[in-house]
mmCIF file of C-alpha atoms in Angstrom:
data_model
loop_
_atom_site.group_PDB
_atom_site.id
_atom_site.type_symbol
_atom_site.label_atom_id
_atom_site.label_comp_id
_atom_site.label_asym_id
_atom_site.label_seq_id
_atom_site.Cartn_x
_atom_site.Cartn_y
_atom_site.Cartn_z
ATOM 1 C CA MET A 1381 119.532 87.729 72.367
ATOM 2 C CA PRO A 1382 119.934 84.121 71.170
ATOM 3 C CA ILE A 1383 116.780 84.426 69.041
ATOM 4 C CA ALA A 1384 117.675 85.793 65.628
ATOM 5 C CA VAL A 1385 115.098 87.245 63.256
ATOM 6 C CA THR A 1386 115.722 86.243 59.684
ATOM 7 C CA LEU A 1387 113.064 88.490 58.212
ATOM 8 C CA ASP A 1388 115.591 90.185 55.950
ATOM 9 C CA ASP A 1389 116.427 86.890 54.244
ATOM 10 C CA ARG A 1390 112.751 86.061 53.684
ATOM 11 C CA LEU A 1391 112.149 89.534 52.254
ATOM 12 C CA HIS A 1392 115.089 89.062 49.944
ATOM 13 C CA ASP A 1393 113.747 85.677 48.808
ATOM 14 C CA LYS A 1394 110.380 87.217 48.057
ATOM 15 C CA ARG A 1395 111.877 90.339 46.451
ATOM 16 C CA MET A 1396 109.820 92.455 48.814
ATOM 17 C CA THR A 1397 110.787 95.629 50.617
ATOM 18 C CA LEU A 1398 110.146 96.259 54.292
ATOM 19 C CA THR A 1399 107.854 99.165 53.385
ATOM 20 C CA GLU A 1400 105.791 96.936 51.150
ATOM 21 C CA LEU A 1401 105.494 94.290 53.864
ATOM 22 C CA ALA A 1402 104.546 96.942 56.415
ATOM 23 C CA GLU A 1403 101.672 98.034 54.179
ATOM 24 C CA ARG A 1404 100.503 94.476 53.615
ATOM 25 C CA VAL A 1405 100.535 93.386 57.251
ATOM 26 C CA ASP A 1406 99.263 96.753 58.503
ATOM 27 C CA ILE A 1407 102.150 97.285 60.922
ATOM 28 C CA THR A 1408 104.146 100.483 61.099
ATOM 29 C CA LEU A 1409 107.442 100.505 59.290
ATOM 30 C CA ALA A 1410 109.107 101.523 62.558
ATOM 31 C CA ASN A 1411 107.812 98.434 64.378
ATOM 32 C CA LEU A 1412 108.715 96.138 61.521
ATOM 33 C CA SER A 1413 112.156 97.668 61.450
ATOM 34 C CA ILE A 1414 112.513 96.939 65.191
ATOM 35 C CA LEU A 1415 111.624 93.322 64.446
ATOM 36 C CA LYS A 1416 113.982 93.079 61.489
ATOM 37 C CA THR A 1417 116.959 94.455 63.394
ATOM 38 C CA GLY A 1418 116.379 92.064 66.292
ATOM 39 C CA LYS A 1419 115.546 94.828 68.750
ATOM 40 C CA ALA A 1420 112.027 93.544 69.500
ATOM 41 C CA LYS A 1421 111.473 92.033 72.942
ATOM 42 C CA ALA A 1422 108.363 90.095 71.934
ATOM 43 C CA ILE A 1423 106.225 89.339 68.896
ATOM 44 C CA ARG A 1424 102.448 88.996 68.849
ATOM 45 C CA PHE A 1425 100.963 85.875 67.262
ATOM 46 C CA SER A 1426 98.829 88.183 65.105
ATOM 47 C CA THR A 1427 101.993 89.875 63.764
ATOM 48 C CA LEU A 1428 103.664 86.543 63.159
ATOM 49 C CA GLU A 1429 100.568 85.234 61.414
ATOM 50 C CA ALA A 1430 100.343 88.273 59.140
ATOM 51 C CA ILE A 1431 104.022 88.127 58.187
ATOM 52 C CA CYS A 1432 103.848 84.354 57.533
ATOM 53 C CA ARG A 1433 100.761 84.890 55.394
ATOM 54 C CA GLU A 1434 102.347 87.616 53.287
ATOM 55 C CA LEU A 1435 105.745 85.925 52.948
ATOM 56 C CA ASP A 1436 104.194 82.487 52.562
ATOM 57 C CA CYS A 1437 106.419 80.911 55.180
ATOM 58 C CA GLN A 1438 106.388 79.252 58.601
ATOM 59 C CA PRO A 1439 107.284 80.982 61.899
ATOM 60 C CA GLY A 1440 110.407 78.846 61.997
ATOM 61 C CA ASP A 1441 111.514 80.409 58.719
ATOM 62 C CA LEU A 1442 111.537 83.824 60.404
ATOM 63 C CA LEU A 1443 113.124 82.938 63.724
ATOM 64 C CA ALA A 1444 116.241 81.035 64.598
ATOM 65 C CA TYR A 1445 117.756 80.036 67.917
ATOM 66 C CA GLN A 1446 121.463 80.754 68.168
ATOM 67 C CA THR A 1447 123.500 79.082 70.857
ATOM 68 C CA HIS A 1448 126.292 81.700 70.755
ATOM 69 C CA MET B 817 100.117 105.605 72.212
ATOM 70 C CA ASN B 818 96.660 107.103 72.487
ATOM 71 C CA ASP B 819 96.415 110.804 71.921
ATOM 72 C CA ILE B 820 93.407 112.114 73.814
ATOM 73 C CA LYS B 821 94.178 115.808 73.770
ATOM 74 C CA SER B 822 90.603 116.727 72.861
ATOM 75 C CA ASP B 823 89.021 115.090 75.931
ATOM 76 C CA PRO B 824 86.733 117.815 77.326
ATOM 77 C CA LEU B 825 86.790 116.340 80.843
ATOM 78 C CA LEU B 826 90.563 116.570 81.038
ATOM 79 C CA THR B 827 90.612 120.056 79.572
ATOM 80 C CA THR B 828 87.970 121.216 82.073
ATOM 81 C CA ALA B 829 89.835 119.529 84.936
ATOM 82 C CA ARG B 830 93.062 121.218 83.906
ATOM 83 C CA TYR B 831 91.440 124.661 83.778
ATOM 84 C CA LEU B 832 89.637 124.113 87.101
ATOM 85 C CA LEU B 833 92.811 122.919 88.776
ATOM 86 C CA GLY B 834 94.631 125.942 87.404
ATOM 87 C CA ILE B 835 91.961 128.240 88.850
ATOM 88 C CA VAL B 836 91.979 126.523 92.253
ATOM 89 C CA MET B 837 95.787 126.603 92.314
ATOM 90 C CA GLY B 838 95.596 130.324 91.584
ATOM 91 C CA LEU B 839 93.097 130.758 94.426
ATOM 92 C CA CYS B 840 95.388 128.789 96.737
ATOM 93 C CA ALA B 841 98.329 131.002 95.823
ATOM 94 C CA PHE B 842 96.186 134.098 96.464
ATOM 95 C CA ALA B 843 94.824 132.763 99.778
ATOM 96 C CA GLY B 844 98.318 131.725 100.887
ATOM 97 C CA THR B 845 99.667 135.199 100.121
ATOM 98 C CA MET B 846 96.791 136.794 102.038
ATOM 99 C CA VAL B 847 97.355 134.549 105.068
ATOM 100 C CA ILE B 848 101.071 135.336 105.078
ATOM 101 C CA ILE B 849 100.305 139.067 104.835
ATOM 102 C CA GLY B 850 97.793 138.637 107.686
ATOM 103 C CA LEU B 851 100.390 136.771 109.727
ATOM 104 C CA GLY B 852 102.857 139.576 109.133
ATOM 105 C CA ALA B 853 100.266 142.080 110.312
ATOM 106 C CA LEU B 854 99.484 140.018 113.417
ATOM 107 C CA LEU B 855 103.143 139.897 114.283
ATOM 108 C CA SER B 856 103.602 143.649 113.824
ATOM 109 C CA PHE B 857 101.099 146.473 113.709
ATOM 110 C CA GLU B 858 97.946 144.437 114.403
ATOM 111 C CA ARG B 859 99.440 142.705 117.426
ATOM 112 C CA ASP B 860 98.108 145.132 120.025
ATOM 113 C CA ARG B 861 94.646 145.186 118.508
ATOM 114 C CA LEU B 862 94.481 141.365 118.530
ATOM 115 C CA LEU B 863 95.707 141.192 122.110
ATOM 116 C CA ALA B 864 92.991 143.669 123.107
ATOM 117 C CA LYS B 865 90.332 141.662 121.253
ATOM 118 C CA LEU B 866 91.460 138.423 122.854
ATOM 119 C CA ALA B 867 91.475 140.032 126.288
ATOM 120 C CA ALA B 868 87.974 141.421 125.684
ATOM 121 C CA ALA B 869 86.788 137.964 124.654
ATOM 122 C CA GLY B 870 88.241 136.528 127.839
ATOM 123 C CA VAL B 871 90.686 134.234 126.062
ATOM 124 C CA ALA B 872 93.472 132.726 128.161
ATOM 125 C CA GLU B 873 96.969 134.220 128.091
ATOM 126 C CA GLY B 874 98.388 131.985 125.378
ATOM 127 C CA GLY B 875 95.647 133.049 122.972
ATOM 128 C CA TYR B 876 97.903 135.281 120.894
ATOM 129 C CA ILE B 877 100.445 132.506 120.328
ATOM 130 C CA ALA B 878 97.588 130.142 119.442
ATOM 131 C CA VAL B 879 96.219 132.552 116.836
ATOM 132 C CA VAL B 880 99.680 133.037 115.321
ATOM 133 C CA ALA B 881 100.202 129.253 115.303
ATOM 134 C CA ALA B 882 96.823 128.828 113.620
ATOM 135 C CA PHE B 883 97.847 131.284 110.882
ATOM 136 C CA VAL B 884 101.136 129.421 110.356
ATOM 137 C CA LEU B 885 99.260 126.112 110.134
ATOM 138 C CA ILE B 886 96.702 127.559 107.729
ATOM 139 C CA ALA B 887 99.494 128.935 105.502
ATOM 140 C CA THR B 888 101.204 125.518 105.582
ATOM 141 C CA MET B 889 97.941 123.770 104.794
ATOM 142 C CA ILE B 890 97.319 126.052 101.810
ATOM 143 C CA ALA B 891 100.866 125.444 100.556
ATOM 144 C CA LEU B 892 100.380 121.679 100.850
ATOM 145 C CA THR B 893 97.019 121.926 99.089
ATOM 146 C CA PHE B 894 98.738 123.829 96.288
ATOM 147 C CA LEU B 895 101.358 121.082 95.992
ATOM 148 C CA PHE B 896 98.609 118.428 96.025
ATOM 149 C CA LEU B 897 96.788 120.213 93.189
ATOM 150 C CA ARG B 898 100.022 120.688 91.254
ATOM 151 C CA GLU B 899 100.662 116.943 91.360
ATOM 152 C CA LEU B 900 97.101 116.311 90.168
ATOM 153 C CA PHE B 901 97.547 118.920 87.420
ATOM 154 C CA ARG B 902 100.671 117.135 86.200
ATOM 155 C CA ILE B 903 98.877 113.784 86.222
ATOM 156 C CA VAL B 904 96.099 115.295 84.092
ATOM 157 C CA GLN B 905 98.746 116.645 81.706
ATOM 158 C CA SER B 906 100.330 113.195 81.442
ATOM 159 C CA VAL B 907 96.931 111.677 80.624
ATOM 160 C CA GLU B 908 96.470 114.303 77.922
ATOM 161 C CA ARG B 909 99.831 113.317 76.490
ATOM 162 C CA GLY B 910 98.533 109.736 76.434
ATOM 163 C CA ASP B 911 101.148 108.507 78.876
ATOM 164 C CA PRO B 912 99.497 108.088 82.295
ATOM 165 C CA PHE B 913 100.937 104.720 83.334
ATOM 166 C CA ASN B 914 104.466 105.617 84.226
ATOM 167 C CA PRO B 915 106.454 105.396 87.471
ATOM 168 C CA ILE B 916 106.493 109.210 87.766
ATOM 169 C CA ASN B 917 102.711 109.275 88.163
ATOM 170 C CA ALA B 918 102.889 106.485 90.735
ATOM 171 C CA ASP B 919 105.333 108.646 92.722
ATOM 172 C CA ARG B 920 103.027 111.655 92.272
ATOM 173 C CA LEU B 921 100.060 109.727 93.658
ATOM 174 C CA ARG B 922 102.100 108.529 96.628
ATOM 175 C CA ARG B 923 103.206 112.106 97.325
ATOM 176 C CA MET B 924 99.565 113.225 97.064
ATOM 177 C CA ALA B 925 98.581 110.606 99.643
ATOM 178 C CA TRP B 926 101.237 111.868 102.073
ATOM 179 C CA LEU B 927 100.258 115.482 101.398
ATOM 180 C CA ASN B 928 96.624 114.659 102.075
ATOM 181 C CA LEU B 929 97.553 112.893 105.297
ATOM 182 C CA THR B 930 99.607 115.888 106.425
ATOM 183 C CA ILE B 931 96.782 118.290 105.571
ATOM 184 C CA GLN B 932 94.478 116.138 107.648
ATOM 185 C CA LEU B 933 96.861 116.247 110.613
ATOM 186 C CA ILE B 934 97.067 120.021 110.304
ATOM 187 C CA LEU B 935 93.270 120.179 110.364
ATOM 188 C CA PHE B 936 93.276 118.246 113.620
ATOM 189 C CA MET B 937 95.886 120.586 115.044
ATOM 190 C CA LEU B 938 93.820 123.579 113.939
ATOM 191 C CA ALA B 939 90.754 122.108 115.605
ATOM 192 C CA GLY B 940 92.779 121.692 118.805
ATOM 193 C CA ILE B 941 94.027 125.280 118.638
ATOM 194 C CA SER B 942 90.516 126.583 118.017
ATOM 195 C CA ALA B 943 89.224 124.637 120.989
ATOM 196 C CA SER B 944 92.043 125.969 123.174
ATOM 197 C CA ILE B 945 91.272 129.563 122.190
ATOM 198 C CA GLY B 946 87.599 128.904 122.722
ATOM 199 C CA ASP B 947 86.601 131.562 120.251
ATOM 200 C CA PHE B 948 83.203 131.819 118.666
ATOM 201 C CA ARG B 949 84.067 129.476 115.821
ATOM 202 C CA ALA B 950 85.946 126.893 117.829
ATOM 203 C CA ALA B 951 83.191 124.339 118.140
ATOM 204 C CA LEU B 952 82.199 124.713 114.495
ATOM 205 C CA LEU B 953 85.764 124.307 113.226
ATOM 206 C CA ALA B 954 86.394 121.265 115.397
ATOM 207 C CA GLU B 955 83.206 119.632 114.162
ATOM 208 C CA ASP B 956 84.139 120.379 110.533
ATOM 209 C CA ALA B 957 87.603 118.951 111.020
ATOM 210 C CA PHE B 958 86.236 115.672 112.294
ATOM 211 C CA SER B 959 83.644 115.367 109.548
ATOM 212 C CA ILE B 960 86.326 116.043 106.930
ATOM 213 C CA ALA B 961 88.584 113.420 108.536
ATOM 214 C CA THR B 962 86.550 110.413 107.385
ATOM 215 C CA GLY B 963 86.571 111.444 103.736
ATOM 216 C CA ALA B 964 90.197 112.516 103.854
ATOM 217 C CA THR B 965 91.293 109.212 105.404
ATOM 218 C CA LEU B 966 89.491 107.362 102.650
ATOM 219 C CA LEU B 967 91.080 109.634 100.037
ATOM 220 C CA THR B 968 94.540 108.948 101.484
ATOM 221 C CA LEU B 969 93.886 105.217 101.286
ATOM 222 C CA VAL B 970 92.567 105.496 97.716
ATOM 223 C CA LEU B 971 95.634 107.504 96.684
ATOM 224 C CA PHE B 972 98.043 104.972 98.165
ATOM 225 C CA ILE B 973 96.186 102.163 96.374
ATOM 226 C CA LEU B 974 96.102 104.101 93.103
ATOM 227 C CA ALA B 975 99.836 104.759 93.417
ATOM 228 C CA ARG B 976 100.361 101.002 93.628
ATOM 229 C CA VAL B 977 97.982 100.402 90.704
ATOM 230 C CA PHE B 978 99.881 102.914 88.579
ATOM 231 C CA ARG B 979 103.211 101.325 89.498
ATOM 232 C CA VAL B 980 101.981 97.880 88.457
ATOM 233 C CA GLY B 981 100.467 99.417 85.303
ATOM 234 C CA ALA B 982 103.781 101.076 84.482
ATOM 235 C CA GLU B 983 105.598 97.764 84.937
ATOM 236 C CA MET B 984 103.087 96.006 82.688
ATOM 237 C CA ARG B 985 103.493 98.683 80.063
ATOM 238 C CA ALA B 986 107.269 98.424 80.244
ATOM 239 C CA GLU B 987 106.895 94.703 79.599
ATOM 240 C CA LEU B 988 104.837 95.429 76.503
ATOM 241 C CA GLU B 989 107.329 97.920 75.140
ATOM 242 C CA GLY B 990 109.280 96.363 72.322
ATOM 243 C CA THR B 991 106.410 94.069 71.399
ATOM 244 C CA VAL B 992 105.596 94.175 67.704
#
């Protein structure tokens, strides 16, 4: 998929683990892991909002469009 | 995924369906045993009874055909109930909207339609024999037909609804 999820980088910047983020945004670790590994087919605005809130970033900081 | 294992309606439905399926299996076995008897040691007695009742010559064949149709109808009813039982189980597992259930509903619609056709054939046989229950059976068959036709239609529509539901669910899979 040409959309890459850069959640791992943001987590690294914030020194936060995926488990910690999962607890904060009230999303299962399994689902967050699907998002992190780029296996998700879609993302809810509510999920995006919660992640942006907790990581203090913009949606564009989490997603990137790759041409190849 | 919703887990609704404790739903009393579903549990009751499952038990009731199990009981009715058991009754169907029992009735089917009895009809087959009866058919066997009619074809062997009870044949002469039936022929005598039919002759005494003034039934036309083909009466014996008609009675045997009726037994075969009844056995088939019971078998189809059993299959119909088994499909319904499996749908109930899938709901209990919290996974009702899947293509398998859509196929089950479509099969149920065809089964119901076939059962209805058999009922018509039975009514015709009864009328041809002209026995004491012929008129009653024919009348019952026609009164059942309206409801059964509607049920067939509902099942075909539900099958389509489930298929669309399954597609919608598939679209949602992978959404976080």
